[in-house]
mmCIF file of C-alpha atoms in Angstrom:
data_model
loop_
_atom_site.group_PDB
_atom_site.id
_atom_site.type_symbol
_atom_site.label_atom_id
_atom_site.label_comp_id
_atom_site.label_asym_id
_atom_site.label_seq_id
_atom_site.Cartn_x
_atom_site.Cartn_y
_atom_site.Cartn_z
ATOM 1 C CA MET A 1 -13.720 9.492 -7.421
ATOM 2 C CA ARG A 2 -14.818 12.398 -5.123
ATOM 3 C CA ASN A 3 -11.441 12.370 -3.378
ATOM 4 C CA MET A 4 -9.220 12.349 -6.448
ATOM 5 C CA LYS A 5 -11.200 15.264 -7.867
ATOM 6 C CA SER A 6 -10.880 17.178 -4.620
ATOM 7 C CA GLU A 7 -7.093 16.288 -4.645
ATOM 8 C CA LYS A 8 -6.493 17.607 -8.123
ATOM 9 C CA LYS A 9 -8.291 20.819 -7.664
ATOM 10 C CA GLN A 10 -6.368 21.153 -4.108
ATOM 11 C CA MET A 11 -2.829 20.879 -6.076
ATOM 12 C CA LEU A 12 -2.253 24.565 -7.018
ATOM 13 C CA HIS A 13 -3.367 25.480 -3.401
ATOM 14 C CA ASP A 14 -0.946 23.149 -1.593
ATOM 15 C CA LEU A 15 2.095 24.382 -4.172
ATOM 16 C CA ILE A 16 1.442 27.817 -2.948
ATOM 17 C CA GLN A 17 1.318 26.788 0.700
ATOM 18 C CA ASN A 18 4.465 24.491 0.412
ATOM 19 C CA THR A 19 6.606 27.521 -1.077
ATOM 20 C CA GLY A 20 5.934 29.800 1.760
ATOM 21 C CA GLY A 21 2.729 31.693 -0.123
ATOM 22 C CA CYS A 22 4.069 32.570 -3.245
ATOM 23 C CA ALA A 23 4.693 30.041 -6.175
ATOM 24 C CA VAL A 24 7.129 30.864 -8.815
ATOM 25 C CA THR A 25 5.999 30.118 -12.372
ATOM 26 C CA ASP A 26 8.611 30.114 -15.547
ATOM 27 C CA GLY A 27 9.497 32.896 -17.714
ATOM 28 C CA GLY A 28 9.716 33.910 -21.375
ATOM 29 C CA PHE A 29 9.771 30.949 -23.555
ATOM 30 C CA ALA A 30 10.646 32.023 -26.969
ATOM 31 C CA THR A 31 13.098 34.028 -25.595
ATOM 32 C CA GLN A 32 14.929 31.346 -24.445
ATOM 33 C CA LEU A 33 14.455 29.193 -27.077
ATOM 34 C CA GLU A 34 15.622 31.917 -29.601
ATOM 35 C CA THR A 35 18.835 31.883 -27.204
ATOM 36 C CA HIS A 36 19.481 28.194 -28.394
ATOM 37 C CA GLY A 37 19.107 29.139 -32.179
ATOM 38 C CA ALA A 38 15.483 28.370 -32.821
ATOM 39 C CA SER A 39 14.074 30.369 -35.476
ATOM 40 C CA ILE A 40 10.604 31.281 -34.324
ATOM 41 C CA ASN A 41 9.655 33.933 -36.881
ATOM 42 C CA ASP A 42 6.525 31.908 -37.888
ATOM 43 C CA PRO A 43 2.808 32.423 -37.220
ATOM 44 C CA LEU A 44 3.030 29.369 -34.791
ATOM 45 C CA TRP A 45 5.688 31.496 -32.946
ATOM 46 C CA SER A 46 7.200 29.370 -30.415
ATOM 47 C CA ALA A 47 5.076 26.342 -31.260
ATOM 48 C CA ILE A 48 7.030 26.072 -34.595
ATOM 49 C CA CYS A 49 9.424 24.203 -32.156
ATOM 50 C CA LEU A 50 6.966 21.406 -31.562
ATOM 51 C CA ILE A 51 7.477 20.575 -34.805
ATOM 52 C CA LYS A 52 10.948 21.463 -35.562
ATOM 53 C CA ASP A 53 12.951 21.568 -32.548
ATOM 54 C CA PRO A 54 11.229 19.612 -29.944
ATOM 55 C CA HIS A 55 14.349 18.824 -27.759
ATOM 56 C CA LEU A 56 14.835 22.730 -27.397
ATOM 57 C CA ILE A 57 11.589 22.829 -25.688
ATOM 58 C CA LYS A 58 12.758 20.259 -23.120
ATOM 59 C CA LYS A 59 15.774 21.869 -22.747
ATOM 60 C CA VAL A 60 14.247 25.278 -21.839
ATOM 61 C CA HIS A 61 11.822 23.705 -19.588
ATOM 62 C CA LEU A 62 14.750 22.097 -17.421
ATOM 63 C CA GLU A 63 16.601 25.504 -17.299
ATOM 64 C CA TYR A 64 13.500 27.147 -15.728
ATOM 65 C CA LEU A 65 13.263 24.034 -13.421
ATOM 66 C CA GLU A 66 16.996 24.708 -12.216
ATOM 67 C CA ALA A 67 16.357 28.380 -12.046
ATOM 68 C CA GLY A 68 13.818 27.646 -9.307
ATOM 69 C CA ALA A 69 10.337 27.417 -11.278
ATOM 70 C CA ASN A 70 7.660 25.376 -9.490
ATOM 71 C CA ILE A 71 5.348 25.570 -12.328
ATOM 72 C CA LEU A 72 6.259 24.994 -16.053
ATOM 73 C CA VAL A 73 3.907 26.349 -18.555
ATOM 74 C CA THR A 74 3.755 24.471 -21.682
ATOM 75 C CA SER A 75 4.897 25.309 -25.160
ATOM 76 C CA SER A 76 1.026 25.360 -26.833
ATOM 77 C CA TYR A 77 0.339 29.057 -26.136
ATOM 78 C CA GLN A 78 -0.016 29.648 -29.903
ATOM 79 C CA ALA A 79 -0.116 25.848 -30.526
ATOM 80 C CA THR A 80 -3.953 25.429 -32.387
ATOM 81 C CA ILE A 81 -5.379 22.845 -34.589
ATOM 82 C CA PRO A 82 -6.235 25.542 -36.971
ATOM 83 C CA GLY A 83 -2.637 26.947 -36.871
ATOM 84 C CA PHE A 84 -1.048 23.413 -37.648
ATOM 85 C CA LEU A 85 -3.591 22.753 -40.414
ATOM 86 C CA SER A 86 -2.192 25.718 -42.389
ATOM 87 C CA LYS A 87 0.881 24.174 -42.347
ATOM 88 C CA GLY A 88 -0.165 21.309 -44.150
ATOM 89 C CA LEU A 89 -0.709 18.715 -41.427
ATOM 90 C CA SER A 90 -3.487 16.372 -40.387
ATOM 91 C CA ILE A 91 -6.030 16.989 -37.572
ATOM 92 C CA LYS A 92 -4.474 13.939 -35.932
ATOM 93 C CA GLU A 93 -0.929 15.283 -36.233
ATOM 94 C CA ALA A 94 -2.393 18.766 -34.773
ATOM 95 C CA GLU A 95 -3.535 16.968 -32.042
ATOM 96 C CA SER A 96 -0.591 15.029 -31.474
ATOM 97 C CA LEU A 97 1.589 18.044 -31.509
ATOM 98 C CA LEU A 98 -0.860 19.955 -28.752
ATOM 99 C CA GLN A 99 -0.112 16.496 -26.755
ATOM 100 C CA ARG A 100 3.555 16.770 -27.211
ATOM 101 C CA SER A 101 3.440 20.138 -25.546
ATOM 102 C CA VAL A 102 2.478 18.927 -22.330
ATOM 103 C CA LYS A 103 4.370 15.487 -22.642
ATOM 104 C CA LEU A 104 7.816 17.492 -22.996
ATOM 105 C CA ALA A 105 6.943 19.412 -20.091
ATOM 106 C CA ILE A 106 5.931 16.559 -17.634
ATOM 107 C CA GLU A 107 9.222 14.478 -19.123
ATOM 108 C CA ALA A 108 11.371 17.465 -18.037
ATOM 109 C CA ARG A 109 9.752 17.889 -14.875
ATOM 110 C CA ASP A 110 9.924 14.148 -13.855
ATOM 111 C CA SER A 111 13.619 13.643 -14.830
ATOM 112 C CA PHE A 112 14.397 16.826 -12.998
ATOM 113 C CA TRP A 113 12.436 15.581 -9.986
ATOM 114 C CA ASN A 114 13.723 12.144 -9.941
ATOM 115 C CA SER A 115 17.427 13.835 -10.150
ATOM 116 C CA ALA A 116 16.524 16.407 -7.382
ATOM 117 C CA LYS A 117 14.984 14.283 -4.716
ATOM 118 C CA THR A 118 18.134 12.115 -4.672
ATOM 119 C CA ASN A 119 20.003 15.227 -3.408
ATOM 120 C CA PRO A 120 20.040 15.573 0.260
ATOM 121 C CA GLY A 121 20.595 19.683 -0.099
ATOM 122 C CA ASN A 122 17.500 19.501 -2.384
ATOM 123 C CA LYS A 123 15.927 23.127 -2.336
ATOM 124 C CA TYR A 124 13.392 22.420 -5.132
ATOM 125 C CA ARG A 125 9.551 21.073 -4.757
ATOM 126 C CA ARG A 126 7.870 19.150 -7.651
ATOM 127 C CA ALA A 127 6.828 21.134 -10.192
ATOM 128 C CA LEU A 128 3.392 21.267 -11.731
ATOM 129 C CA VAL A 129 2.936 21.652 -15.196
ATOM 130 C CA ALA A 130 0.130 24.184 -16.682
ATOM 131 C CA ALA A 131 -0.867 23.395 -20.465
ATOM 132 C CA SER A 132 -0.918 27.114 -21.983
ATOM 133 C CA ILE A 133 -4.124 28.091 -23.779
ATOM 134 C CA GLY A 134 -3.091 31.409 -25.521
ATOM 135 C CA SER A 135 -6.227 33.799 -26.642
ATOM 136 C CA TYR A 136 -7.699 33.841 -30.185
ATOM 137 C CA GLY A 137 -5.748 36.689 -30.807
ATOM 138 C CA ALA A 138 -2.710 35.132 -30.141
ATOM 139 C CA TYR A 139 -3.733 32.455 -33.019
ATOM 140 C CA LEU A 140 -4.617 35.200 -35.410
ATOM 141 C CA ALA A 141 -0.825 36.448 -34.760
ATOM 142 C CA ASP A 142 -2.040 40.055 -35.542
ATOM 143 C CA GLY A 143 -1.374 41.559 -32.166
ATOM 144 C CA SER A 144 -5.070 41.454 -31.263
ATOM 145 C CA GLU A 145 -4.451 40.339 -28.158
ATOM 146 C CA TYR A 146 -3.159 43.522 -26.972
ATOM 147 C CA SER A 147 -6.133 45.472 -28.211
ATOM 148 C CA GLY A 148 -8.953 43.088 -27.593
ATOM 149 C CA SER A 149 -10.473 44.116 -31.072
ATOM 150 C CA TYR A 150 -11.781 41.036 -32.842
ATOM 151 C CA ALA A 151 -13.642 41.107 -35.900
ATOM 152 C CA PRO A 152 -17.788 41.858 -35.517
ATOM 153 C CA ASP A 153 -18.441 37.964 -36.319
ATOM 154 C CA VAL A 154 -16.349 36.879 -33.120
ATOM 155 C CA ASN A 155 -19.218 36.140 -30.938
ATOM 156 C CA LEU A 156 -19.244 33.916 -27.728
ATOM 157 C CA LYS A 157 -20.228 30.669 -29.519
ATOM 158 C CA LYS A 158 -17.265 31.427 -31.845
ATOM 159 C CA LEU A 159 -14.760 31.634 -29.246
ATOM 160 C CA LYS A 160 -15.830 28.613 -27.544
ATOM 161 C CA ASP A 161 -15.678 26.586 -30.715
ATOM 162 C CA PHE A 162 -12.155 27.784 -31.337
ATOM 163 C CA HIS A 163 -11.132 26.525 -27.707
ATOM 164 C CA ARG A 164 -12.800 23.751 -27.325
ATOM 165 C CA ARG A 165 -11.002 20.888 -29.071
ATOM 166 C CA ARG A 166 -7.759 22.336 -27.666
ATOM 167 C CA LEU A 167 -8.806 22.428 -24.481
ATOM 168 C CA GLN A 168 -9.942 18.802 -24.685
ATOM 169 C CA VAL A 169 -6.556 17.514 -26.266
ATOM 170 C CA LEU A 170 -4.649 19.098 -23.859
ATOM 171 C CA LEU A 171 -6.423 17.914 -20.807
ATOM 172 C CA GLU A 172 -6.287 14.094 -22.420
ATOM 173 C CA ALA A 173 -2.308 14.788 -22.385
ATOM 174 C CA GLY A 174 -2.488 14.873 -18.500
ATOM 175 C CA PRO A 175 -1.342 18.527 -17.128
ATOM 176 C CA ASP A 176 -1.648 19.362 -13.604
ATOM 177 C CA LEU A 177 -3.337 22.742 -14.268
ATOM 178 C CA LEU A 178 -4.732 24.719 -17.348
ATOM 179 C CA ALA A 179 -3.378 28.475 -18.062
ATOM 180 C CA PHE A 180 -5.312 30.788 -20.088
ATOM 181 C CA GLU A 181 -3.318 33.495 -21.198
ATOM 182 C CA THR A 182 -3.533 37.002 -22.427
ATOM 183 C CA ILE A 183 -7.078 37.213 -22.786
ATOM 184 C CA PRO A 184 -7.966 40.665 -23.905
ATOM 185 C CA ASN A 185 -11.526 41.192 -23.289
ATOM 186 C CA LYS A 186 -14.549 40.110 -21.002
ATOM 187 C CA LEU A 187 -16.152 37.957 -24.017
ATOM 188 C CA GLU A 188 -13.146 35.440 -24.349
ATOM 189 C CA ALA A 189 -12.818 35.390 -20.390
ATOM 190 C CA GLN A 190 -16.614 34.281 -20.367
ATOM 191 C CA ALA A 191 -15.914 31.868 -23.370
ATOM 192 C CA CYS A 192 -13.195 30.205 -20.979
ATOM 193 C CA VAL A 193 -15.382 29.882 -18.110
ATOM 194 C CA GLU A 194 -18.425 28.318 -19.654
ATOM 195 C CA LEU A 195 -15.921 25.891 -21.533
ATOM 196 C CA LEU A 196 -14.487 24.766 -18.274
ATOM 197 C CA GLU A 197 -17.983 24.470 -16.745
ATOM 198 C CA GLU A 198 -19.380 22.195 -19.726
ATOM 199 C CA GLN A 199 -16.056 19.964 -19.769
ATOM 200 C CA SER A 200 -16.454 19.650 -16.076
ATOM 201 C CA VAL A 201 -12.627 20.116 -15.796
ATOM 202 C CA GLN A 202 -11.318 18.891 -12.583
ATOM 203 C CA ILE A 203 -7.760 20.355 -12.370
ATOM 204 C CA PRO A 204 -6.995 23.753 -11.436
ATOM 205 C CA SER A 205 -6.915 26.646 -13.633
ATOM 206 C CA TRP A 206 -6.238 30.344 -14.276
ATOM 207 C CA ILE A 207 -7.071 33.322 -16.474
ATOM 208 C CA CYS A 208 -4.670 35.761 -17.248
ATOM 209 C CA PHE A 209 -5.419 39.100 -19.061
ATOM 210 C CA THR A 210 -3.275 41.575 -20.293
ATOM 211 C CA THR A 211 -3.072 45.286 -20.239
ATOM 212 C CA VAL A 212 -1.659 48.213 -22.230
ATOM 213 C CA ASP A 213 -2.588 50.934 -19.803
ATOM 214 C CA GLY A 214 -2.077 49.363 -16.642
ATOM 215 C CA GLU A 215 -5.659 50.143 -15.616
ATOM 216 C CA ASN A 216 -7.993 48.061 -18.188
ATOM 217 C CA ALA A 217 -8.057 44.983 -20.274
ATOM 218 C CA PRO A 218 -6.616 45.886 -23.713
ATOM 219 C CA SER A 219 -10.572 46.066 -25.125
ATOM 220 C CA GLY A 220 -10.808 48.971 -22.641
ATOM 221 C CA GLU A 221 -13.263 47.234 -20.465
ATOM 222 C CA SER A 222 -12.743 47.521 -16.835
ATOM 223 C CA PHE A 223 -11.203 44.514 -14.914
ATOM 224 C CA LYS A 224 -14.298 44.521 -12.394
ATOM 225 C CA ASP A 225 -16.584 43.862 -15.561
ATOM 226 C CA CYS A 226 -14.088 41.130 -16.861
ATOM 227 C CA LEU A 227 -13.808 39.511 -13.409
ATOM 228 C CA GLU A 228 -17.471 39.487 -12.669
ATOM 229 C CA VAL A 229 -18.107 36.133 -14.654
ATOM 230 C CA ILE A 230 -14.905 34.431 -13.354
ATOM 231 C CA ASN A 231 -15.638 35.166 -9.812
ATOM 232 C CA LYS A 232 -19.216 33.237 -10.168
ATOM 233 C CA SER A 233 -17.030 30.078 -10.948
ATOM 234 C CA ASP A 234 -15.290 27.495 -8.939
ATOM 235 C CA LYS A 235 -13.729 26.072 -12.062
ATOM 236 C CA VAL A 236 -11.297 29.285 -12.171
ATOM 237 C CA ASP A 237 -8.623 29.226 -8.989
ATOM 238 C CA ALA A 238 -6.488 32.127 -9.875
ATOM 239 C CA VAL A 239 -6.735 35.154 -12.079
ATOM 240 C CA GLY A 240 -3.982 38.062 -12.944
ATOM 241 C CA ILE A 241 -1.812 39.756 -15.641
ATOM 242 C CA ASN A 242 0.698 38.313 -17.907
ATOM 243 C CA CYS A 243 2.840 40.132 -20.532
ATOM 244 C CA ALA A 244 2.344 43.337 -19.335
ATOM 245 C CA PRO A 245 5.115 45.731 -18.360
ATOM 246 C CA PRO A 246 6.171 44.976 -14.605
ATOM 247 C CA GLN A 247 5.788 48.404 -13.351
ATOM 248 C CA PHE A 248 1.832 48.130 -13.683
ATOM 249 C CA MET A 249 2.024 45.158 -11.288
ATOM 250 C CA GLU A 250 2.005 46.714 -7.845
ATOM 251 C CA ASN A 251 -1.110 48.618 -8.869
ATOM 252 C CA LEU A 252 -3.011 45.946 -10.645
ATOM 253 C CA ILE A 253 -2.145 43.505 -7.512
ATOM 254 C CA PHE A 254 -3.801 46.168 -5.454
ATOM 255 C CA LYS A 255 -6.827 46.348 -7.861
ATOM 256 C CA PHE A 256 -7.431 42.592 -8.088
ATOM 257 C CA LYS A 257 -7.220 42.170 -4.412
ATOM 258 C CA GLN A 258 -10.270 44.296 -4.076
ATOM 259 C CA LEU A 259 -12.205 42.437 -7.176
ATOM 260 C CA THR A 260 -11.839 38.903 -6.433
ATOM 261 C CA LYS A 261 -10.936 36.083 -3.703
ATOM 262 C CA LYS A 262 -9.279 34.049 -6.147
ATOM 263 C CA ALA A 263 -5.629 33.543 -5.893
ATOM 264 C CA ILE A 264 -3.792 36.356 -7.683
ATOM 265 C CA ILE A 265 -0.607 35.536 -10.409
ATOM 266 C CA VAL A 266 1.379 38.103 -12.122
ATOM 267 C CA TYR A 267 4.162 37.030 -14.689
ATOM 268 C CA PRO A 268 5.175 40.566 -16.461
ATOM 269 C CA ASN A 269 7.531 40.680 -19.446
ATOM 270 C CA SER A 270 10.880 42.222 -19.206
ATOM 271 C CA GLY A 271 9.762 45.945 -19.306
ATOM 272 C CA GLU A 272 11.833 46.178 -22.644
ATOM 273 C CA VAL A 273 9.967 48.027 -25.452
ATOM 274 C CA TRP A 274 9.979 46.855 -29.281
ATOM 275 C CA ASP A 275 11.242 49.469 -31.626
ATOM 276 C CA GLY A 276 9.526 48.272 -34.935
ATOM 277 C CA LYS A 277 11.726 50.803 -37.275
ATOM 278 C CA ALA A 278 14.795 49.546 -35.880
ATOM 279 C CA LYS A 279 13.737 46.077 -35.445
ATOM 280 C CA LYS A 280 15.382 45.614 -32.045
ATOM 281 C CA TRP A 281 14.395 45.991 -28.476
ATOM 282 C CA LEU A 282 15.049 49.036 -26.582
ATOM 283 C CA PRO A 283 15.785 48.873 -22.661
ATOM 284 C CA SER A 284 13.085 49.613 -20.274
ATOM 285 C CA LYS A 285 13.375 53.199 -18.844
ATOM 286 C CA CYS A 286 11.744 52.354 -15.543
ATOM 287 C CA PHE A 287 12.605 48.756 -14.780
ATOM 288 C CA TYR A 288 15.889 46.751 -15.049
ATOM 289 C CA GLY A 289 16.577 42.994 -15.063
ATOM 290 C CA ASP A 290 18.056 42.878 -11.738
ATOM 291 C CA ASP A 291 14.763 44.432 -10.141
ATOM 292 C CA PHE A 292 12.728 41.335 -10.619
ATOM 293 C CA GLY A 293 14.017 39.858 -7.013
ATOM 294 C CA TYR A 294 13.168 43.141 -5.130
ATOM 295 C CA HIS A 295 9.774 43.565 -7.006
ATOM 296 C CA SER A 296 8.752 39.776 -6.704
ATOM 297 C CA THR A 297 8.856 40.041 -2.896
ATOM 298 C CA ARG A 298 6.602 43.336 -3.156
ATOM 299 C CA TRP A 299 4.431 41.589 -5.583
ATOM 300 C CA ARG A 300 4.084 38.689 -2.685
ATOM 301 C CA ASP A 301 3.517 41.268 0.095
ATOM 302 C CA LEU A 302 0.815 42.731 -1.832
ATOM 303 C CA GLY A 303 -1.198 39.546 -2.173
ATOM 304 C CA ALA A 304 0.196 37.837 -5.391
ATOM 305 C CA LYS A 305 0.352 33.998 -4.903
ATOM 306 C CA ILE A 306 2.106 32.873 -8.178
ATOM 307 C CA VAL A 307 4.985 35.230 -9.623
ATOM 308 C CA GLY A 308 7.024 34.755 -12.682
ATOM 309 C CA GLY A 309 7.997 36.337 -16.039
ATOM 310 C CA CYS A 310 6.591 36.316 -19.615
ATOM 311 C CA CYS A 311 8.079 37.851 -23.081
ATOM 312 C CA ARG A 312 11.824 38.806 -22.709
ATOM 313 C CA THR A 313 12.445 37.581 -19.342
ATOM 314 C CA THR A 314 14.794 34.463 -18.783
ATOM 315 C CA PRO A 315 16.012 31.833 -16.287
ATOM 316 C CA PHE A 316 18.168 34.328 -14.797
ATOM 317 C CA SER A 317 14.583 36.601 -14.187
ATOM 318 C CA ILE A 318 13.224 33.622 -12.616
ATOM 319 C CA GLN A 319 16.332 32.680 -10.493
ATOM 320 C CA LEU A 320 16.151 36.354 -9.003
ATOM 321 C CA ILE A 321 12.690 35.921 -8.101
ATOM 322 C CA SER A 322 13.016 32.344 -6.639
ATOM 323 C CA ASN A 323 16.066 33.327 -4.789
ATOM 324 C CA ALA A 324 14.688 36.476 -3.451
ATOM 325 C CA LEU A 325 11.081 34.828 -2.356
ATOM 326 C CA ARG A 326 13.041 31.936 -0.614
ATOM 327 C CA GLU A 327 15.618 34.393 1.068
ATOM 328 C CA ASN A 328 12.461 36.398 2.799
ATOM 329 C CA LEU A 329 11.517 32.910 4.165
ATOM 330 C CA LYS A 330 14.409 32.434 6.310
#
């Protein structure tokens, strides 16, 4: 049993080593679902497709694998038991949908790998599946994952109670990794760490914060304070930033390198800005889609061990990252 546990915990480290020191995670999921015609204007966001369009979820996973992703993040970011219950589903149905998010990613990974390994010119490695666990703010669907301002009654116990059953159900589905995403404050980071300890989780996990100023967590707390509880736990294997503007990444990687010995992961958004009045995305003024290739090597050289994309990035973005990192190894 001990060897099996050790092998599971080693998976992420081995993947990083086997990809030349920097693995590639996938990109924007909801963005790509919309490309295929999915309607996700819903409090469940992309997780609504677990009910309506599971075939599209698998299709998007396959597209990111083809683009060179070494890690698939499941479609469970905004999938929660309370969220599904609000749609009139039963607890059993809600838990089944959570498990479906992992199973769809595993099915996509396995079918892709079975095909790829028969190709003598195969440039791919067997991808890992990371079960996404979005922040409490993501469930609220009120943008609070980007402010860190939860209601006064949201304490450590409430956050642990909110995440506990979802974590258990996702683990039962057999992912390779756990990915806690867009964590906005120290309190929720502590809740995640304590749950990992209490559940005796034996697979690797990462905790990613987001940021709106490029310096601190959305709550205004310093990353030094936020990482304090994470650094004490051997249940967390990587820490970093997701869904923040890409121009923040260099400074944040440098900052995190000074604050932690854990692997650093960054998967920023595209840098585009949502215009609420015009109801459309505006191009970034300082970062362009074609820049992902060049900048991914910069992020790797500064110390990032996992690089990918978040909102508004696409398989093309991931292909640029994958190609750039692989080219640098030749």
